Coordinates of N, CA and C in Angstrom, one line a residue:
X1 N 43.2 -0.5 12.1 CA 41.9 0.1 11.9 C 40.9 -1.0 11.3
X2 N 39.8 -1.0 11.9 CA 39.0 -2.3 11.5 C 37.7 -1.6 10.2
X3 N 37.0 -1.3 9.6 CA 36.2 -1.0 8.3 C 34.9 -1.8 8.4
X4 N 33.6 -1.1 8.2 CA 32.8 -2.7 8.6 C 32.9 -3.3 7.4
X5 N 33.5 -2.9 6.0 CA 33.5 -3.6 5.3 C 34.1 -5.3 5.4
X6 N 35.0 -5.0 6.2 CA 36.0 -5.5 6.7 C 35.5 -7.3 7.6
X7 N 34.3 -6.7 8.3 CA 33.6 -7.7 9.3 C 32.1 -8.0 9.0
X8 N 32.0 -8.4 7.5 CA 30.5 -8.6 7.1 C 29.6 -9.5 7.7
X9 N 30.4 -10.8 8.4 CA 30.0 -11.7 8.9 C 28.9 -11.3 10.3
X10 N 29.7 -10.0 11.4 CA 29.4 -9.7 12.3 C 28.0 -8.6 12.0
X11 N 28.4 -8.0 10.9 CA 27.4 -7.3 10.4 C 26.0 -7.4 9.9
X12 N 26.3 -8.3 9.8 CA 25.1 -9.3 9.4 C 24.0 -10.0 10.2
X13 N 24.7 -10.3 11.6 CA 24.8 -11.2 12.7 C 23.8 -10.1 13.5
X14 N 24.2 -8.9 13.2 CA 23.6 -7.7 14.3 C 22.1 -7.6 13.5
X15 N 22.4 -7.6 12.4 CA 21.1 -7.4 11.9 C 20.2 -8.5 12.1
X16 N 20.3 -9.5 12.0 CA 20.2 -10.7 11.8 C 19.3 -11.0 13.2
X17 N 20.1 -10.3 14.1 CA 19.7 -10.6 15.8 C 18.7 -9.3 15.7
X18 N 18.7 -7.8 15.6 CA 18.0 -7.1 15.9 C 16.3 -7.3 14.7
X19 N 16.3 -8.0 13.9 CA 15.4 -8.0 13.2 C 14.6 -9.1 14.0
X20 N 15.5 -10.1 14.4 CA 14.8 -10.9 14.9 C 13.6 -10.8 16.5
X21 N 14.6 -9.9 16.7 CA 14.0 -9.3 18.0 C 12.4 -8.7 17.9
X22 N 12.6 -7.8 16.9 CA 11.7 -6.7 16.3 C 10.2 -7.9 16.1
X23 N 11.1 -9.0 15.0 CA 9.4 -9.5 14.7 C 9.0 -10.5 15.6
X24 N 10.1 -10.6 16.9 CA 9.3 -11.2 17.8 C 8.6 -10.3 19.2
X25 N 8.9 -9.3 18.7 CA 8.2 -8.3 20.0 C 6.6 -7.9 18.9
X26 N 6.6 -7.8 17.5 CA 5.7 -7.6 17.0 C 4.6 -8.6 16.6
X27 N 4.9 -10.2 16.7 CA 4.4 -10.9 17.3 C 3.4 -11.0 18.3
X28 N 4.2 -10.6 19.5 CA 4.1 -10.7 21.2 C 3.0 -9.4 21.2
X29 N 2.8 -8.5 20.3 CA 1.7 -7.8 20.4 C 0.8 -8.2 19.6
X30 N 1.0 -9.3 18.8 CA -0.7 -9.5 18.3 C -0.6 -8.9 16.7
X31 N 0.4 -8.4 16.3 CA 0.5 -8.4 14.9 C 0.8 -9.4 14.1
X32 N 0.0 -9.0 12.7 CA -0.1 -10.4 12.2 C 1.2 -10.3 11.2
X33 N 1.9 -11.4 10.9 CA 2.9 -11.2 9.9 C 2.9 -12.3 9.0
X34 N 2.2 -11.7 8.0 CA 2.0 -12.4 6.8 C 1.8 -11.5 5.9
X35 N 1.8 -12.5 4.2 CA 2.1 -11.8 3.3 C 0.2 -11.9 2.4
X36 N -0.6 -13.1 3.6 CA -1.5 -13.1 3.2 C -2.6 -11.7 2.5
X37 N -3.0 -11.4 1.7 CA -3.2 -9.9 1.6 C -4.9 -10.2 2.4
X38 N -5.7 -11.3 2.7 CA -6.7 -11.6 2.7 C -7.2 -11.8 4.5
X39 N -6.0 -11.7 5.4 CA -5.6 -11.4 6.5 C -7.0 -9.8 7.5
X40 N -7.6 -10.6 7.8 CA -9.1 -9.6 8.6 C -8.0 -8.8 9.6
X41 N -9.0 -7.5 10.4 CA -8.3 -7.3 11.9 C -7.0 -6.3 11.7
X42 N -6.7 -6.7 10.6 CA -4.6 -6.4 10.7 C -4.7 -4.7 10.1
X43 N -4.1 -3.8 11.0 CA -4.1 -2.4 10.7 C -3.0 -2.4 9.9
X44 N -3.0 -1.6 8.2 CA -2.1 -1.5 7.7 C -0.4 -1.0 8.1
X45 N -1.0 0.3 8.8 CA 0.5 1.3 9.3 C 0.2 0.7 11.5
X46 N -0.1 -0.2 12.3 CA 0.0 -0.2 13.3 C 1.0 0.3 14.0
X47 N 0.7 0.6 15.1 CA 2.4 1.0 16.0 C 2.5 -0.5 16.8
X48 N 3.8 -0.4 17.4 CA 3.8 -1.5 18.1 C 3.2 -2.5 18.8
X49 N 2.3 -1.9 19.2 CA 1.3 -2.8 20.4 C -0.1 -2.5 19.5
X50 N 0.1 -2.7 17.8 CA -1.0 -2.9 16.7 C -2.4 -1.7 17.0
X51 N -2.2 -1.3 17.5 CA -3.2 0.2 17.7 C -3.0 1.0 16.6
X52 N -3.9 1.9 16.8 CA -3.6 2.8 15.2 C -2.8 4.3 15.7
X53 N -2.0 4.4 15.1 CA -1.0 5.4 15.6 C -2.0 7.1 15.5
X54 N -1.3 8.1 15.5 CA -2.3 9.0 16.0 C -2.2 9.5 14.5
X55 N -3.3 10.1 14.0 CA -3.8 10.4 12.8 C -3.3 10.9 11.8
X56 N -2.4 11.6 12.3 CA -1.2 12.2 11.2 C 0.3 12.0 11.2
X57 N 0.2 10.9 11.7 CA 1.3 10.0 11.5 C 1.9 9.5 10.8
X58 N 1.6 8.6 9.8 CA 1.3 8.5 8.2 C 1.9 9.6 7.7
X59 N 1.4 10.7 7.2 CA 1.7 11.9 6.7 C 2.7 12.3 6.9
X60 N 3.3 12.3 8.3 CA 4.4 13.0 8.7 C 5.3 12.0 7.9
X61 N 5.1 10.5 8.1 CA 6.5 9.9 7.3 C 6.4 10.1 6.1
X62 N 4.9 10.2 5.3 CA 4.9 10.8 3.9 C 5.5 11.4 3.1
X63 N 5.4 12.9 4.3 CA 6.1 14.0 4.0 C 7.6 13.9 3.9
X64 N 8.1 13.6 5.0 CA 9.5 13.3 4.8 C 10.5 13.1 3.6
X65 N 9.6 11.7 3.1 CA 9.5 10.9 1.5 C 9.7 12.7 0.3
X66 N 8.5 12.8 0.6 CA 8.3 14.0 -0.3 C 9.1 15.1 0.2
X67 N 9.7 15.7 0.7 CA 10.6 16.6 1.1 C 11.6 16.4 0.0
X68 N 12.0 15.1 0.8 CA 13.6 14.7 0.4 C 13.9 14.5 -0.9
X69 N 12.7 14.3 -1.8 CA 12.8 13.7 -3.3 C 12.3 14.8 -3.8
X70 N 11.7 15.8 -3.3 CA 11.5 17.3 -4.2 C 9.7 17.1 -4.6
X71 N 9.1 15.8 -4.6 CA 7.8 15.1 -4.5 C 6.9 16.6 -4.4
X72 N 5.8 16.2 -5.3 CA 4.8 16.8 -5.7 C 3.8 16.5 -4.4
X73 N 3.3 17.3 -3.5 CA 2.6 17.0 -2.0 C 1.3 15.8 -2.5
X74 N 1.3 15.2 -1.4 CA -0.1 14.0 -1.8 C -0.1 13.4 -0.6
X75 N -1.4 13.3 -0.1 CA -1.7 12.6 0.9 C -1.5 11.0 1.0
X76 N -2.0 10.5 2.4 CA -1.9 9.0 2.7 C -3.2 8.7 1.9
X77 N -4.1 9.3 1.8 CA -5.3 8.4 1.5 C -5.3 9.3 -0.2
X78 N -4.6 9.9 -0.2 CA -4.8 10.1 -2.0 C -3.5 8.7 -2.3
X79 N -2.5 8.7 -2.3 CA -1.7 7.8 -2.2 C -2.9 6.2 -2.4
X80 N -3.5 6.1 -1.5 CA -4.7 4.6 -2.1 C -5.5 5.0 -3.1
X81 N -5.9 6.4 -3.1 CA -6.9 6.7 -4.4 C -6.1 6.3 -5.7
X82 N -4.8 7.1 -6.0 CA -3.9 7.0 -6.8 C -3.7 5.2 -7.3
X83 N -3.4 4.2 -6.3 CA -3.5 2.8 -6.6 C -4.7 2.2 -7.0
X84 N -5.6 2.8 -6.3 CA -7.0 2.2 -6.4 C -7.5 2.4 -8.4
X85 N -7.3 3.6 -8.2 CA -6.8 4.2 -10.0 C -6.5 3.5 -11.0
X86 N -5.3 3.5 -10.0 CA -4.3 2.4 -11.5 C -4.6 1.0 -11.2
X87 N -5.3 0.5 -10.4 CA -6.0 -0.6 -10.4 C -7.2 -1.1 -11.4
X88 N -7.7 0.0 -11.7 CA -9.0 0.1 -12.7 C -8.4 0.2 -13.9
X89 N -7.4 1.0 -13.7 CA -6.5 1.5 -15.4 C -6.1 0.1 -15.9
X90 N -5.5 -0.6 -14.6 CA -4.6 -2.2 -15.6 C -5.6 -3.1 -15.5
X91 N -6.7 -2.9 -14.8 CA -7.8 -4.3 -15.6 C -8.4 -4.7 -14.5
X92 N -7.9 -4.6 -13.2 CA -8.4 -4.9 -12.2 C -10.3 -5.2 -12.2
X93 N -10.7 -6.1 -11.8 CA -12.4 -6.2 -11.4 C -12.6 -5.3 -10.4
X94 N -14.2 -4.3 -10.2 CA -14.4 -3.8 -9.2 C -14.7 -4.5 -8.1
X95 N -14.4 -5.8 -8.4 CA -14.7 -7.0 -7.0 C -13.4 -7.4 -6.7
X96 N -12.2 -7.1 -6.9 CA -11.0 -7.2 -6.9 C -10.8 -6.1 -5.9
X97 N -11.1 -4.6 -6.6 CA -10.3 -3.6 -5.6 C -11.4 -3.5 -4.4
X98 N -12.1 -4.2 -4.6 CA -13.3 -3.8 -3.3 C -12.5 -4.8 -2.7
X99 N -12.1 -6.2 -2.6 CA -11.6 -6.9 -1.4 C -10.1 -6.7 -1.3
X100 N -9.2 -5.8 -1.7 CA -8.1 -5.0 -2.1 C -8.0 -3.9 -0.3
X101 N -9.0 -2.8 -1.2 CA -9.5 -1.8 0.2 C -10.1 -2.4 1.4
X102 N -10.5 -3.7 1.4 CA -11.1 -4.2 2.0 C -12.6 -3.1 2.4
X103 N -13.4 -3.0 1.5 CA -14.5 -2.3 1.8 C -15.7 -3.4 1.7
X104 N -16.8 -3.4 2.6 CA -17.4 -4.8 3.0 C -18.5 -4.5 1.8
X105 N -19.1 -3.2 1.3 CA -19.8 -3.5 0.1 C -19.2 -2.8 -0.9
X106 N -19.5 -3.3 -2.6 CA -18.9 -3.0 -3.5 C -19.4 -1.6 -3.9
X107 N -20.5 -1.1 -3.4 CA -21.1 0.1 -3.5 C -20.1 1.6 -3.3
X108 N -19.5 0.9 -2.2 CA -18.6 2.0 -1.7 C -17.2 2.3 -2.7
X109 N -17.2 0.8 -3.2 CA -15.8 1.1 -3.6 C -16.4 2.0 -5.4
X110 N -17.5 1.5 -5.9 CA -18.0 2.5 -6.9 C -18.4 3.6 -6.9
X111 N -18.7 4.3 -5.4 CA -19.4 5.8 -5.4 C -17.7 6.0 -5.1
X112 N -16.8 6.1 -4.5 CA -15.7 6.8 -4.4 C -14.4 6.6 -5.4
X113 N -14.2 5.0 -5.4 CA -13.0 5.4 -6.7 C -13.2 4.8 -8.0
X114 N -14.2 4.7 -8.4 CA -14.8 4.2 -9.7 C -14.6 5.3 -10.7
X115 N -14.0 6.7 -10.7 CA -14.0 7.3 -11.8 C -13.2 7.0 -12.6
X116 N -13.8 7.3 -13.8 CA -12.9 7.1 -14.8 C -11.4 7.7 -15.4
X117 N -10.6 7.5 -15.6 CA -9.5 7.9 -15.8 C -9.2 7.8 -17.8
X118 N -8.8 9.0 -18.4 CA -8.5 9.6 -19.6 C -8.1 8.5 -20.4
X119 N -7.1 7.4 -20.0 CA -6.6 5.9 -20.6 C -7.7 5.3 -20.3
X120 N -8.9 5.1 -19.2 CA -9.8 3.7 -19.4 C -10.8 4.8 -20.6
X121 N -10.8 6.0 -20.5 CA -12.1 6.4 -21.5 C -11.3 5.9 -23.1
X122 N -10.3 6.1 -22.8 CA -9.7 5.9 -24.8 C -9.9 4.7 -24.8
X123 N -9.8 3.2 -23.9 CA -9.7 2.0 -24.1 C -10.8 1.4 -23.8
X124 N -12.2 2.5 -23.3 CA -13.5 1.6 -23.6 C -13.6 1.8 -25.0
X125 N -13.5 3.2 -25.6 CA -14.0 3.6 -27.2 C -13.0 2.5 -27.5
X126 N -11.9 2.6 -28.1 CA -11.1 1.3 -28.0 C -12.4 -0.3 -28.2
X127 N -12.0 -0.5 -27.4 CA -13.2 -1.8 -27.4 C -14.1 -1.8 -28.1
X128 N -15.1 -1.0 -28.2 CA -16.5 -0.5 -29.0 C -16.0 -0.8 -30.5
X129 N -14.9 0.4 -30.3 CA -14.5 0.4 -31.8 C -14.5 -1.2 -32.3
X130 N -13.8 -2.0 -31.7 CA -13.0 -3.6 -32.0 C -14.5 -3.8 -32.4
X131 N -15.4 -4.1 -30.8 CA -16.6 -5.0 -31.3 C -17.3 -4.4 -32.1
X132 N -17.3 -3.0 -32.7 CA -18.3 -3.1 -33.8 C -17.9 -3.2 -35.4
X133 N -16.4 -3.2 -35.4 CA -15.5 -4.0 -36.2 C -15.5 -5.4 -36.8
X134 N -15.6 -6.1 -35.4 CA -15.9 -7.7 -35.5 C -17.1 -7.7 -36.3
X135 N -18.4 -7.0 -35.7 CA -20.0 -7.5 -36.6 C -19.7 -7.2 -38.1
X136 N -18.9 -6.7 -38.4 CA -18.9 -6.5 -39.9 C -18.4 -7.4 -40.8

């Protein structure tokens, strides 16, 4: 009786070959594969032939995620609100998350995820407090 523990070498070999296949057919459609994050054009979730998959696509693998782990329900685009968030919370520039979302003016990225969050309100008073501390 053979185990695949047994034949790591071969195991490896399959992956090895099927991965390779994958990113050269994803290639061969014009997807870009890089880790560049600054990369124009490139649809984040594309389907194979880089087109944008049908709308609730996303969601459905979302969902899945969230089934299986007992997950509190949240959408694909609350999912970037939530980053976008905690982008502002750890210090991020709003000229940072604007070329992040890739949003072409900064306006947009301030009317929609610019609110403020309970930690950045304690840590502007925070600040205040310091600098009006320092003048003394």
């Amino acid at each position: 009786m053979c185990f695949l523990s047994d034949e790591p070498d071969i195991i490896g070999l399959y992956i090895n070959q099927n991965l390779k296949v994958r990113v050269q057919k994803i290639i061969e459609y014009g997807i870009e594969v890089t880790t560049d994050v600054y990369v124009k054009n490139q649809l984040v979730f594309p389907n194979i032939e880089n087109y944008l998959h049908e709308p609730n696509k996303t969601y459905q693998w979302l969902k899945r995620v969230l089934d299986k782990y007992l997950l509190e329900p949240i959408t694909t685009h609350g999912l970037r609100h939530t980053h976008c968030s905690l982008l502002f919370e750890a210090g991020a520039t709003i000229k940072e998350v604007q070329v992040r979302l890739g949003h072409k003016d900064v306006k947009t990225t301030l009317d929609v995820y610019a609110h403020v969050t309970k930690q950045a309100k304690a840590s502007t008073i925070e600040k205040f407090n310091n600098y009006l501390s320092n003048l003394i």
